[in-house]
C-alpha positions as a Markdown table, in Angstrom:
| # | Residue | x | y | z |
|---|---|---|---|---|
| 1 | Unk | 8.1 | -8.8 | -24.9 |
| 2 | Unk | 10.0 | -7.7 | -22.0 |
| 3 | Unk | 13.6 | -6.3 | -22.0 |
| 4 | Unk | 16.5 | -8.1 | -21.0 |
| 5 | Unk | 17.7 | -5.9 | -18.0 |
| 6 | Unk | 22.2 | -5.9 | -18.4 |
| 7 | Unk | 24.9 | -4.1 | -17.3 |
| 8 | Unk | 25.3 | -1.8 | -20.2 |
| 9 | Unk | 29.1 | -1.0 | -19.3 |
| 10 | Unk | 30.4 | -4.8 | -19.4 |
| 11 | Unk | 30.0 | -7.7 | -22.0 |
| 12 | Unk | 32.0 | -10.1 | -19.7 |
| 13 | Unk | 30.6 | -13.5 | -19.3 |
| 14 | Unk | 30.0 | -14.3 | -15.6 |
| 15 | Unk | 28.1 | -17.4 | -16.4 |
| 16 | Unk | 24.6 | -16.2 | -15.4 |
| 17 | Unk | 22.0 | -14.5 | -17.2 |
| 18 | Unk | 23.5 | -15.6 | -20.4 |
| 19 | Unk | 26.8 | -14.2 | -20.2 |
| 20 | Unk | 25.0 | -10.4 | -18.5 |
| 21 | Unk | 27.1 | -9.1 | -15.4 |
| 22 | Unk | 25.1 | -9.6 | -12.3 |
| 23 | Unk | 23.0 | -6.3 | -11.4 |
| 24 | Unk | 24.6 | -6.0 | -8.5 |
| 25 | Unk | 27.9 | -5.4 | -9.9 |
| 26 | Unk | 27.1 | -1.9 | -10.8 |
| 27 | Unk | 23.8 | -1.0 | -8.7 |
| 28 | Unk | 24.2 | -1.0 | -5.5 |
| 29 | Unk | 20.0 | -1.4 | -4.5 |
| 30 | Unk | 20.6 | -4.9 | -6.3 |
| 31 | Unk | 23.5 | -5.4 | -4.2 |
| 32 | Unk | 21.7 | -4.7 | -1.1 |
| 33 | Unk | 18.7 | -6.8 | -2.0 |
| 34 | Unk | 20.9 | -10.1 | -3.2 |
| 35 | Unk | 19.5 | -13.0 | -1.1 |
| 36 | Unk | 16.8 | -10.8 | 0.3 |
| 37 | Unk | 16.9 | -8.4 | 3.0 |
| 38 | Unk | 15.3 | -10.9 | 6.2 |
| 39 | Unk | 15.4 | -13.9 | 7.5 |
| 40 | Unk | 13.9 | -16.1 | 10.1 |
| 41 | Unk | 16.2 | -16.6 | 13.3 |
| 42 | Unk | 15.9 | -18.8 | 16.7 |
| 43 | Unk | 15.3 | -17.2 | 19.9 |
| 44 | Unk | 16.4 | -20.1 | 22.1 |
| 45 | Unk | 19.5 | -22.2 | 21.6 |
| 46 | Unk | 19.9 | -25.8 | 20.1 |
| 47 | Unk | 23.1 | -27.1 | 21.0 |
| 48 | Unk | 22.6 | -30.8 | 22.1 |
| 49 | Unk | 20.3 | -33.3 | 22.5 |
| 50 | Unk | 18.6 | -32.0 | 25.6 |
| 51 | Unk | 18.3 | -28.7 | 24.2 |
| 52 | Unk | 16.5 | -30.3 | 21.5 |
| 53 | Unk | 13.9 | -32.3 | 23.1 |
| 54 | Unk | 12.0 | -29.3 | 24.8 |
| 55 | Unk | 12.6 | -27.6 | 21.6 |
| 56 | Unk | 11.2 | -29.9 | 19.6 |
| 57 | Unk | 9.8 | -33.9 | 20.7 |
| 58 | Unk | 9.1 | -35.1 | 23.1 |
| 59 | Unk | 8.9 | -31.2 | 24.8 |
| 60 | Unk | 7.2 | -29.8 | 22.4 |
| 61 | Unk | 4.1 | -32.2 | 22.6 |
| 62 | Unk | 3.0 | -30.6 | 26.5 |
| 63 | Unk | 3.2 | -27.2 | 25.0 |
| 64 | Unk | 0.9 | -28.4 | 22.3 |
| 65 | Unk | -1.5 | -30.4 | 24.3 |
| 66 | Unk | -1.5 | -27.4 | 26.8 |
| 67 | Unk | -2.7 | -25.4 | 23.8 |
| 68 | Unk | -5.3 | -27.4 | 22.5 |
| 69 | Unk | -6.7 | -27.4 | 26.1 |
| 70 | Unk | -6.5 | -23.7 | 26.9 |
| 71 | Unk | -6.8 | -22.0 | 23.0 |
| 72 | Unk | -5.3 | -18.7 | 25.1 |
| 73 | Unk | -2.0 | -20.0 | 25.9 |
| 74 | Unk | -1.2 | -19.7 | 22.2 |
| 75 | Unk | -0.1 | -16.2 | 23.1 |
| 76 | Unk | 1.7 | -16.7 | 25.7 |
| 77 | Unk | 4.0 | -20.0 | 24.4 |
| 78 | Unk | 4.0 | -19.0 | 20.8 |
| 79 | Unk | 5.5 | -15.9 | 18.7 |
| 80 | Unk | 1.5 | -15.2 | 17.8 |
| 81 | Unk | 1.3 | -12.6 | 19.9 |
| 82 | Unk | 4.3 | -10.6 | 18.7 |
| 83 | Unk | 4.1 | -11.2 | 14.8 |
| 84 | Unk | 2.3 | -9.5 | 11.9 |
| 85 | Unk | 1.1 | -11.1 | 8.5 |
| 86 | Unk | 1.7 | -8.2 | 6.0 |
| 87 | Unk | -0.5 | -9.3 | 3.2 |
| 88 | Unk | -0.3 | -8.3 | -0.3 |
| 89 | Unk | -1.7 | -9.2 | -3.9 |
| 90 | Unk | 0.6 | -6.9 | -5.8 |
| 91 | Unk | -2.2 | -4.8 | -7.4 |
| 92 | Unk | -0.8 | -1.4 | -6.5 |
| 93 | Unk | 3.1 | -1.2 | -5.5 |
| 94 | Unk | 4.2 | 2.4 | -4.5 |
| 95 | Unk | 3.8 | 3.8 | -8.1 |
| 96 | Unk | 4.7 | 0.8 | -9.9 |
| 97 | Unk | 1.1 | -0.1 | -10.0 |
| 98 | Unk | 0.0 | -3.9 | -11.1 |
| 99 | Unk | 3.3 | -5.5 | -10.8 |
| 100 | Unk | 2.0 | -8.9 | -9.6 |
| 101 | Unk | 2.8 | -10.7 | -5.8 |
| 102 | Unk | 6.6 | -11.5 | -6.6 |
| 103 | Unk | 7.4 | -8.3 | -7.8 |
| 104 | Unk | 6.3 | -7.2 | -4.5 |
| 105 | Unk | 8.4 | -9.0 | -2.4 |
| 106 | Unk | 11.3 | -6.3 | -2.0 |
| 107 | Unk | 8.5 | -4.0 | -0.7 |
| 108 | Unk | 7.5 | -6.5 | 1.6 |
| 109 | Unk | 10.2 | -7.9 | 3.0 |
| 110 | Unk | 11.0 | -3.7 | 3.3 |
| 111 | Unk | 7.7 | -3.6 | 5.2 |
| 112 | Unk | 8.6 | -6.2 | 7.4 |
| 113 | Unk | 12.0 | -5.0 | 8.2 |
| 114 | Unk | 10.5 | -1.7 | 9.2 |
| 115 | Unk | 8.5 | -3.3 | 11.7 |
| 116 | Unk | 11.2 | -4.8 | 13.2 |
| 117 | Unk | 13.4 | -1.5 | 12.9 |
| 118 | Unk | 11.2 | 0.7 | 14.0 |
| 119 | Unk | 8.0 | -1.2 | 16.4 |
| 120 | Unk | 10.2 | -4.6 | 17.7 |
| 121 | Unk | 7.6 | -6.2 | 15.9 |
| 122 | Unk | 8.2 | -9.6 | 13.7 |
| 123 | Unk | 6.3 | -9.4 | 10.5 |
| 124 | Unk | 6.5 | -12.3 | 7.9 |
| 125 | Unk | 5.7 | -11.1 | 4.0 |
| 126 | Unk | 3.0 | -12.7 | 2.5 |
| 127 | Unk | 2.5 | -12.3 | -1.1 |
| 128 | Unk | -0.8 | -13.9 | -2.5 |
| 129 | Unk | -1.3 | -15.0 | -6.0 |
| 130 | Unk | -4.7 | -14.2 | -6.7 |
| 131 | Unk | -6.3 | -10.9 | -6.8 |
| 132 | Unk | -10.4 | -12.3 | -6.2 |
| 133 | Unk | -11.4 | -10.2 | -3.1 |
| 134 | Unk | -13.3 | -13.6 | -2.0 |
| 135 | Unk | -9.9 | -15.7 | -2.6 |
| 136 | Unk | -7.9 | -13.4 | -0.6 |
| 137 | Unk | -10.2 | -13.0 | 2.6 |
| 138 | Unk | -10.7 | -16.4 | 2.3 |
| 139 | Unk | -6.5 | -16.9 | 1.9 |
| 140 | Unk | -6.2 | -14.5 | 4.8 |
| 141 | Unk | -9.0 | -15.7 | 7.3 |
| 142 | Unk | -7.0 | -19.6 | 6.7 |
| 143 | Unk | -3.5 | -18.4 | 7.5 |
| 144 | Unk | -4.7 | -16.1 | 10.4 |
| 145 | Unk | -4.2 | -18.5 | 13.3 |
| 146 | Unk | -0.3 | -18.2 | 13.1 |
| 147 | Unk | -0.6 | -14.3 | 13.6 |
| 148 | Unk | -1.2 | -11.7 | 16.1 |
| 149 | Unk | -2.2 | -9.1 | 13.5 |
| 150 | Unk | -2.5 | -8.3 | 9.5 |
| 151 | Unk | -1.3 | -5.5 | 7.7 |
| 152 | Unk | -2.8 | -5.2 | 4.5 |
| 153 | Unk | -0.3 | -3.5 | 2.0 |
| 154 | Unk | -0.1 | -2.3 | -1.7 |
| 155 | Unk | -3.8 | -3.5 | -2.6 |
| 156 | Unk | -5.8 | -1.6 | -5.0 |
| 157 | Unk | -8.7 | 0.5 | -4.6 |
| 158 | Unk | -11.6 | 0.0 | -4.1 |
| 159 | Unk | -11.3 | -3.5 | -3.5 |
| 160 | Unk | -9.0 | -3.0 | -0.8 |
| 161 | Unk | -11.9 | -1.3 | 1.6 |
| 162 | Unk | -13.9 | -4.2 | 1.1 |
| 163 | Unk | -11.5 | -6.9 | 1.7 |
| 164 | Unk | -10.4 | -4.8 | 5.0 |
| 165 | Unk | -14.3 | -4.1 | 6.4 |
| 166 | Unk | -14.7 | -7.9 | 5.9 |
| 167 | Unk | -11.1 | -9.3 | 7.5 |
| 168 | Unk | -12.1 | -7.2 | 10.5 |
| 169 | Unk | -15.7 | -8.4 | 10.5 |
| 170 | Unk | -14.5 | -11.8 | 10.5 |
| 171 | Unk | -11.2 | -11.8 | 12.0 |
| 172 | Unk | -10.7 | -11.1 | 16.1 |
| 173 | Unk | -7.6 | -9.9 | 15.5 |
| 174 | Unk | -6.2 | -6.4 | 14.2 |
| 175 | Unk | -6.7 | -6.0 | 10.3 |
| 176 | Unk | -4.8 | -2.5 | 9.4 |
| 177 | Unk | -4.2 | -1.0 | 5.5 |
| 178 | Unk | -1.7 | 0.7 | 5.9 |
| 179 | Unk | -2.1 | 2.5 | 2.4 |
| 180 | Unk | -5.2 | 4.0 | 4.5 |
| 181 | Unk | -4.9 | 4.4 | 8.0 |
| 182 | Unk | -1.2 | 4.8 | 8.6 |
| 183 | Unk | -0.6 | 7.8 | 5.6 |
| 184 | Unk | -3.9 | 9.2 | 7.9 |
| 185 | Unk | -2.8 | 9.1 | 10.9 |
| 186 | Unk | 0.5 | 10.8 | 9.9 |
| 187 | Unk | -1.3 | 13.6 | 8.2 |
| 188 | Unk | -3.5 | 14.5 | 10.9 |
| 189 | Unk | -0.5 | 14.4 | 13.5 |
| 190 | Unk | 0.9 | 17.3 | 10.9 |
| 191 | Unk | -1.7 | 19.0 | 10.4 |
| 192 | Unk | -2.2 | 19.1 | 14.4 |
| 193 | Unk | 1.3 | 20.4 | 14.7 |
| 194 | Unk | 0.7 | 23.0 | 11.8 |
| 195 | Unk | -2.4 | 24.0 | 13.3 |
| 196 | Unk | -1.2 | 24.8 | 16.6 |
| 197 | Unk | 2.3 | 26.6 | 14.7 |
| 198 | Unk | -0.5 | 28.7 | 13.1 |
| 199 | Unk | -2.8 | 29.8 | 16.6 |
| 200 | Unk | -5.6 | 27.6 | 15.0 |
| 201 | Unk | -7.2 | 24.3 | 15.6 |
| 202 | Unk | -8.4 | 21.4 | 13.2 |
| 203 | Unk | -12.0 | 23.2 | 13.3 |
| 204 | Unk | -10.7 | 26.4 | 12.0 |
| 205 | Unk | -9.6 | 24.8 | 9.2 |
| 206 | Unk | -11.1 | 23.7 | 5.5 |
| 207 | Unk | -9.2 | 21.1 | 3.8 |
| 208 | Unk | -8.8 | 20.0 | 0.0 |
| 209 | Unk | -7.5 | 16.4 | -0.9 |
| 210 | Unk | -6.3 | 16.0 | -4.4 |
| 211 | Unk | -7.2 | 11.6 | -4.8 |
| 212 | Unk | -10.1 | 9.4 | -4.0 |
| 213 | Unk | -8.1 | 6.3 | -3.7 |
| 214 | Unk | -7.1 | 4.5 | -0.4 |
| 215 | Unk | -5.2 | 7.2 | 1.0 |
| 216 | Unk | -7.6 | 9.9 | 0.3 |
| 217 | Unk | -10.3 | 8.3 | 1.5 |
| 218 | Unk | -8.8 | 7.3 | 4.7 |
| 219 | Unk | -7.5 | 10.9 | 5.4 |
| 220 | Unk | -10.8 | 12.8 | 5.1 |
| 221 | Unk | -12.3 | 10.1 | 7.3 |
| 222 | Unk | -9.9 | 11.0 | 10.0 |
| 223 | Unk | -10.0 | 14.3 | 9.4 |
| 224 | Unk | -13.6 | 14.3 | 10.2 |
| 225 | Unk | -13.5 | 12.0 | 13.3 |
| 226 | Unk | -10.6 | 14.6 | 14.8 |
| 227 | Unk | -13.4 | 17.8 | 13.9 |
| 228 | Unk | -11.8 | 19.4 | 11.0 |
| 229 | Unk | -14.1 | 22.7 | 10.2 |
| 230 | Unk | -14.4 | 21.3 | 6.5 |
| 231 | Unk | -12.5 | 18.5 | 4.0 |
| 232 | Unk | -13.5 | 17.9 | 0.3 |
| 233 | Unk | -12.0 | 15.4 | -1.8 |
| 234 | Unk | -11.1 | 15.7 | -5.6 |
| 235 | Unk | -10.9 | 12.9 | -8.3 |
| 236 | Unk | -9.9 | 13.0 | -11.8 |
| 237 | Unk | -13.5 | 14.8 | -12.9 |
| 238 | Unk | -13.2 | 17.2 | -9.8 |
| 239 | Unk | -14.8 | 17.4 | -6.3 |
| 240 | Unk | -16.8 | 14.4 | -4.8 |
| 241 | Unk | -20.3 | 15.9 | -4.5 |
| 242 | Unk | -23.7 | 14.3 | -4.3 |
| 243 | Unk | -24.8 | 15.8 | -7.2 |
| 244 | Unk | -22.6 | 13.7 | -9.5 |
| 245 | Unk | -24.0 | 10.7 | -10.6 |
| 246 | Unk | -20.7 | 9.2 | -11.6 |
| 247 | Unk | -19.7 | 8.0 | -8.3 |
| 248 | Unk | -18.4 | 4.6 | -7.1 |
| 249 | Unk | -20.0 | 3.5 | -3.6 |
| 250 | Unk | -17.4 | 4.3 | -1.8 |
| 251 | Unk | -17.0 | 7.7 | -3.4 |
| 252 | Unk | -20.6 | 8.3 | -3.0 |
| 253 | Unk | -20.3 | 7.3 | 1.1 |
| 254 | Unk | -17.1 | 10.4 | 1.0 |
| 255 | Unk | -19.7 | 12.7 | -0.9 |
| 256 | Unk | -21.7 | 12.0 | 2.5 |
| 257 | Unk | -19.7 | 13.4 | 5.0 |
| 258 | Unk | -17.2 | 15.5 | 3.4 |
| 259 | Unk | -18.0 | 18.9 | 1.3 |
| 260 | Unk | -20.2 | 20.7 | 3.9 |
| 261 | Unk | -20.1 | 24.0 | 1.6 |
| 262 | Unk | -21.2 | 21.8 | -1.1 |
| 263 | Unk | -18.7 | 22.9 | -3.7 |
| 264 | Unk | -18.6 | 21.6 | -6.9 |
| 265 | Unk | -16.2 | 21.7 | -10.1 |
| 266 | Unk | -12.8 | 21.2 | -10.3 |
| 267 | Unk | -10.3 | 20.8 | -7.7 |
| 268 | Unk | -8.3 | 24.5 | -8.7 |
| 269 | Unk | -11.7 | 25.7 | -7.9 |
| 270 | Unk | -11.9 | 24.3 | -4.6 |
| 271 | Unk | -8.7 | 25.7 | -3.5 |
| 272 | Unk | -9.7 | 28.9 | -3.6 |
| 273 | Unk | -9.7 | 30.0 | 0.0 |
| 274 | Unk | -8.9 | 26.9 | 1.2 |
| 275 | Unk | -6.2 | 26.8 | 4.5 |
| 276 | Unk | -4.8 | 22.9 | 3.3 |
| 277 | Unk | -3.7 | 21.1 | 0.1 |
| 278 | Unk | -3.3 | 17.2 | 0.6 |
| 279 | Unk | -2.5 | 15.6 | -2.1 |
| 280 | Unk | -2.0 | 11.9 | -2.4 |
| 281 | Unk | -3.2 | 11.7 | -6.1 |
| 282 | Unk | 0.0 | 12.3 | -8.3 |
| 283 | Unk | -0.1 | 14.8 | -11.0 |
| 284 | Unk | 0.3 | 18.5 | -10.9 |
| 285 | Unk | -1.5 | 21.4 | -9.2 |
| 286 | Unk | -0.8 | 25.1 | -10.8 |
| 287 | Unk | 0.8 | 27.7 | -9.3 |
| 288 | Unk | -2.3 | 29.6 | -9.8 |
| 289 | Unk | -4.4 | 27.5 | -8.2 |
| 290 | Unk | -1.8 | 27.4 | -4.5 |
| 291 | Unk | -1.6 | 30.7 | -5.1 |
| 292 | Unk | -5.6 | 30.9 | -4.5 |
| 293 | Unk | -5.0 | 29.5 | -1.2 |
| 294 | Unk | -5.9 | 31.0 | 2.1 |
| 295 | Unk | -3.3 | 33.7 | 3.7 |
| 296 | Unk | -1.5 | 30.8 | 6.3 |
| 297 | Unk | -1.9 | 27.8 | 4.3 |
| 298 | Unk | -0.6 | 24.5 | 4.6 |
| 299 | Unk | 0.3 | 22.9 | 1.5 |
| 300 | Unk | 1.0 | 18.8 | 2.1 |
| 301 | Unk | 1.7 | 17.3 | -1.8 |
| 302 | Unk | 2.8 | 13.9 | -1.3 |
| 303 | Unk | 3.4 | 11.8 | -4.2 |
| 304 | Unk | 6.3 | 10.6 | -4.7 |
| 305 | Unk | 8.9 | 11.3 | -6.3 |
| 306 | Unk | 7.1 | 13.9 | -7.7 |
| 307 | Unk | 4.8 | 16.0 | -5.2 |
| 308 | Unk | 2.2 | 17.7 | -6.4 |
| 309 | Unk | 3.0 | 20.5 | -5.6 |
| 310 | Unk | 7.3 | 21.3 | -5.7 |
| 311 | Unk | 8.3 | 22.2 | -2.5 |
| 312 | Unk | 9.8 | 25.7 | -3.8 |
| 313 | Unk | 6.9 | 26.7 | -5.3 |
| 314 | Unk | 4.5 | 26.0 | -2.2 |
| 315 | Unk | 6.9 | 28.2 | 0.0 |
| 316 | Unk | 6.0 | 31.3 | -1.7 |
| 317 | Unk | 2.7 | 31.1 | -0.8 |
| 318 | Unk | 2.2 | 28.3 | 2.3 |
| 319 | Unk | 2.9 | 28.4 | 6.0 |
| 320 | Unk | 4.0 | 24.9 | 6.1 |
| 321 | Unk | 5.0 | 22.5 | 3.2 |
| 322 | Unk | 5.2 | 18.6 | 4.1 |
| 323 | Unk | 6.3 | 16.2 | 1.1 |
| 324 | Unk | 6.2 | 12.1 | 1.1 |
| 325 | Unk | 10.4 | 12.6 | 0.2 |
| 326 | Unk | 12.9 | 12.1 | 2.6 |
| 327 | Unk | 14.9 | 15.1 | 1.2 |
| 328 | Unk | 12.9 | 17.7 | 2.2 |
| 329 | Unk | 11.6 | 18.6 | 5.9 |
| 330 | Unk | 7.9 | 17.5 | 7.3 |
| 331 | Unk | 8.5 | 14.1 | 5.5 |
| 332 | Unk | 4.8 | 12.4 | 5.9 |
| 333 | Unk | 6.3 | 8.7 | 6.2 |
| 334 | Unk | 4.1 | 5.7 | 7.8 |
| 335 | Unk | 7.1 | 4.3 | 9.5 |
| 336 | Unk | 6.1 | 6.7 | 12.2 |
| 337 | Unk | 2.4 | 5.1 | 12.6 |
| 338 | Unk | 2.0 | 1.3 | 11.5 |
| 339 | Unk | 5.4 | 0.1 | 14.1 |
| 340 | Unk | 3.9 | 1.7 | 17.0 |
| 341 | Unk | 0.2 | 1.3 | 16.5 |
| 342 | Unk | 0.6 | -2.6 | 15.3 |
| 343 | Unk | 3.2 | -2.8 | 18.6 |
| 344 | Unk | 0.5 | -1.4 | 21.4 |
| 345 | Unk | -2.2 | -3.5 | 19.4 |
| 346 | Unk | -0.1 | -7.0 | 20.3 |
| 347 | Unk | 1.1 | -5.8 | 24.2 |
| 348 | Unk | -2.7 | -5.7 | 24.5 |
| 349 | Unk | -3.9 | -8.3 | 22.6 |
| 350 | Unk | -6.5 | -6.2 | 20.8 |
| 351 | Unk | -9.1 | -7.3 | 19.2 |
| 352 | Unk | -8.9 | -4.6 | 16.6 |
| 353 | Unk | -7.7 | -1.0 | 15.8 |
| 354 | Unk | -10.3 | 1.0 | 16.6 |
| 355 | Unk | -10.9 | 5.3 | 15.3 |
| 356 | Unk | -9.9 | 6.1 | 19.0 |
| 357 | Unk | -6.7 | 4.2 | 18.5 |
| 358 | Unk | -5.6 | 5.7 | 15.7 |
| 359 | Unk | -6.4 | 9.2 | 16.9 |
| 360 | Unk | -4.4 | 8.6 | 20.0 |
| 361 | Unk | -1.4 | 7.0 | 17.8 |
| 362 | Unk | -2.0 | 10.8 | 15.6 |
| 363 | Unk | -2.2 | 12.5 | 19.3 |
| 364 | Unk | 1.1 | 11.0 | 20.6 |
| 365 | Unk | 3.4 | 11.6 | 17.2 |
| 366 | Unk | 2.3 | 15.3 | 17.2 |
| 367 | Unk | 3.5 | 15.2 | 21.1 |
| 368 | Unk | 6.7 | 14.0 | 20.0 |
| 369 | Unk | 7.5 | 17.2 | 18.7 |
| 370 | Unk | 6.7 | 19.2 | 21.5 |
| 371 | Unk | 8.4 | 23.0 | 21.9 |
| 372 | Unk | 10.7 | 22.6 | 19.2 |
| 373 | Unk | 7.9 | 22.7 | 16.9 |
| 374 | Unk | 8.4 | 25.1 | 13.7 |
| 375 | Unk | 7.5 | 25.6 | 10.1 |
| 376 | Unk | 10.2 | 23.3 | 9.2 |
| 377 | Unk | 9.9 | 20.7 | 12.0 |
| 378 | Unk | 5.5 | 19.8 | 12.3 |
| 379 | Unk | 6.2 | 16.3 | 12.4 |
| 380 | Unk | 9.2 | 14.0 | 14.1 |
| 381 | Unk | 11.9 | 12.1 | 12.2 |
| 382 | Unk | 10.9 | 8.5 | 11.4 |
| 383 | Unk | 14.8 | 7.7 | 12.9 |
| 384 | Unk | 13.3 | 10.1 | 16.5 |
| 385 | Unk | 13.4 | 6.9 | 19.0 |
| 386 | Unk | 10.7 | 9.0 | 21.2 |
| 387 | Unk | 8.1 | 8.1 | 18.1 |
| 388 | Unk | 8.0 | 4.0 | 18.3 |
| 389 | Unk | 7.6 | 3.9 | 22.3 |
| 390 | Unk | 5.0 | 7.2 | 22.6 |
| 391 | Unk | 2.7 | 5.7 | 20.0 |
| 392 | Unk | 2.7 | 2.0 | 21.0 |
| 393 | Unk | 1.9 | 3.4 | 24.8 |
| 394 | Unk | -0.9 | 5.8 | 23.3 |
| 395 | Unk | -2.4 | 3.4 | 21.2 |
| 396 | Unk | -2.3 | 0.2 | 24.3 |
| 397 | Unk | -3.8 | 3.1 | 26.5 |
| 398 | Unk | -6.4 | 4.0 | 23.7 |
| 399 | Unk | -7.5 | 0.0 | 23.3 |
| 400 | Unk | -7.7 | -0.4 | 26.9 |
| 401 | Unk | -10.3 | 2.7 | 27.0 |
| 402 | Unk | -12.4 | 1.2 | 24.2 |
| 403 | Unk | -12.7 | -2.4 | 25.4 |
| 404 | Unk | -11.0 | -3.9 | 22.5 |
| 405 | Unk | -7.9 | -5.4 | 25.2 |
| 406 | Unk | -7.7 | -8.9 | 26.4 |
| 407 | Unk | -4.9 | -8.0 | 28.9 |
């Protein structure tokens, strides 16, 4: 049975809730999210009758028949073009896990406001009640003709791979998982920066990823497109190799391109000698085991709120230490990716995101930071206003180069 949530400081009736004082009298997140935190506004006025009839009937009706003449012109005389479905089924909410689709409103609406903030993009929350991967391509692929794009958000793994490879395969518009390819592309923009801090390259380097899950998986596939030297990844029962017969498909595809020294055991082994730690897995790694680390090493724990890795304790042996928190430097946050790459996607009307995109999106955040790069500063401030424009150019530039542009 689920608690009643009160204020525990007041017994006052207010008339709602039973007599309980509003949440939002003594929290001020409730407060903020009262109502909701978006809502839909006009873009052209409505203030008589003329106004209203190329608005709406009989105006309306050429604009329409237009359309259904020249499918195309949907871009051009309709918000398609500039808006973003972001799609959830509530399975895995920041580290709330399973909370169900209207528990994960606040996130989305947060989602959609950040596109807005940060890109100039309009995104409209969409929060599915079924969790069926067949029910929710099938949900998607129906609502996609109002949208310009899909960002997938806060679905569990593995399902979530499959439900993305098949939107894409059947949609001909950009599909994006955020949970995947936007925590990527922010890592490897990072780990350019920290690279280049350091006198290395990626190639030099041999990485260690602490999760398996969406984020995990994504990283060590980008990490290999950009030519790191080496990247393992580690579940719960240690390091994905092909000799395990334990592995899920999609772990068994990472044993096939990660791993070239074909290490096995655990993933405190691993780290022996290794130049990065990336951890987007949650739990704790021993001092020990950073300790083992590589002279020089780059040390990236970000769960949240509790890295993997404290930040105090990876300073006494790493180079660089980046964190998913906003209170400590090198903050890995996807506000700096999914804005700008979804934004250059729509100005070109892609038909996708494509590897090359999202390597140019990682190229042009690392730019950002330019000569003031330190051990402190590898990766811009999502509130920088050079991010937004330098990765929607990057990415437009990067679509046009791969054919995926209709304009």
């Amino acid at each position: 049975m689920a608690a009643e949530i009160v204020n525990p400081r007041s017994d006052s009736d207010t008339g709602q809730d039973g007599g309980a004082e509003p949440l939002d009298s003594f929290d001020p997140a409730f407060a903020l999210h009262r109502g909701g935190k978006m809502a839909v506004q006009a873009t052209v006025p409505v203030r008589d009758k003329d106004d209203l009839s190329l608005a709406y009937t009989p105006g309306v009706a050429k604009v329409c028949s237009a359309i259904a003449e020249q499918p195309d012109l949907v871009h051009d005389y309709t918000w398609k073009s500039s808006v973003v479905a972001v799609v959830t089924d509530g399975t895995a909410v920041l580290g709330l896990g399973d909370i169900g689709p209207e528990a994960s409103l606040p996130v989305m609406e947060g989602k959609a406001i950040l596109f807005k903030q940060f890109g100039g993009v309009d995104a409209v929350p969409l929060a599915l009640a079924c969790t069926d991967v067949d029910e929710i391509i099938e949900t998607v692929v129906r609502l996609a003709p109002s949208f310009g794009g899909v960002n997938l958000e806060d679905i569990s793994a593995p399902r979530c791979f499959e439900i993305e490879r098949r939107l894409q395969e059947r949609l001909d518009i950009p599909v994006f998982h955020d949970d995947q390819h936007g925590t990527a592309v922010v890592t490897l923009a990072a780990l350019r920066n920290a690279a280049r801090l350091s006198g290395r390259s990626i190639g030099d380097l041999r990485a260690v990823i602490s999760g398996a899950g969406a984020a995990g998986v994504a990283i060590a596939k980008m990490l290999v497109e950009a030519g790191i030297g080496d990247v393992l990844v580690a579940d719960r029962k240690g390091v994905v190799s092909s000799d395990r017969d334990d592995l899920t498909p999609v772990k068994r595809e990472v044993a096939g391109f990660t791993n070239k020294a074909g290490l096995s055991g655990s993933l405190e082994d691993a780290l022996a000698g290794a130049d990065v730690f990336i951890g987007v897995s949650g739990g704790t790694v021993a001092e020990a085991a950073v300790a083992s680390m590589a002279k020089g090493a780059f040390v990236f724990a970000m769960a949240n709120p509790d890295p993997e890795v404290h930040p105090d304790v990876a300073h006494k042996y790493a180079a660089v230490v980046a964190t998913g928190r906003s209170d400590f430097p090198n903050q890995i946050n996807n506000v700096l990716a999914f804005p700008g790459i979804f934004a250059g996607a729509l100005q070109v009307r892609a038909s996708r995101i494509t590897e090359g995109m999202k390597i140019a999106a990682a190229e042009a955040l690392a730019a950002v930071v330019g000569d003031d790069l330190a051990a402190d500063y590898v990766i811009p401030s999502p509130f920088d206003e050079r991010v937004a424009p330098a990765v929607t150019a990057a990415v437009a530039a990067a679509a046009r180069a791969e054919g995926v542009a209709r304009r």
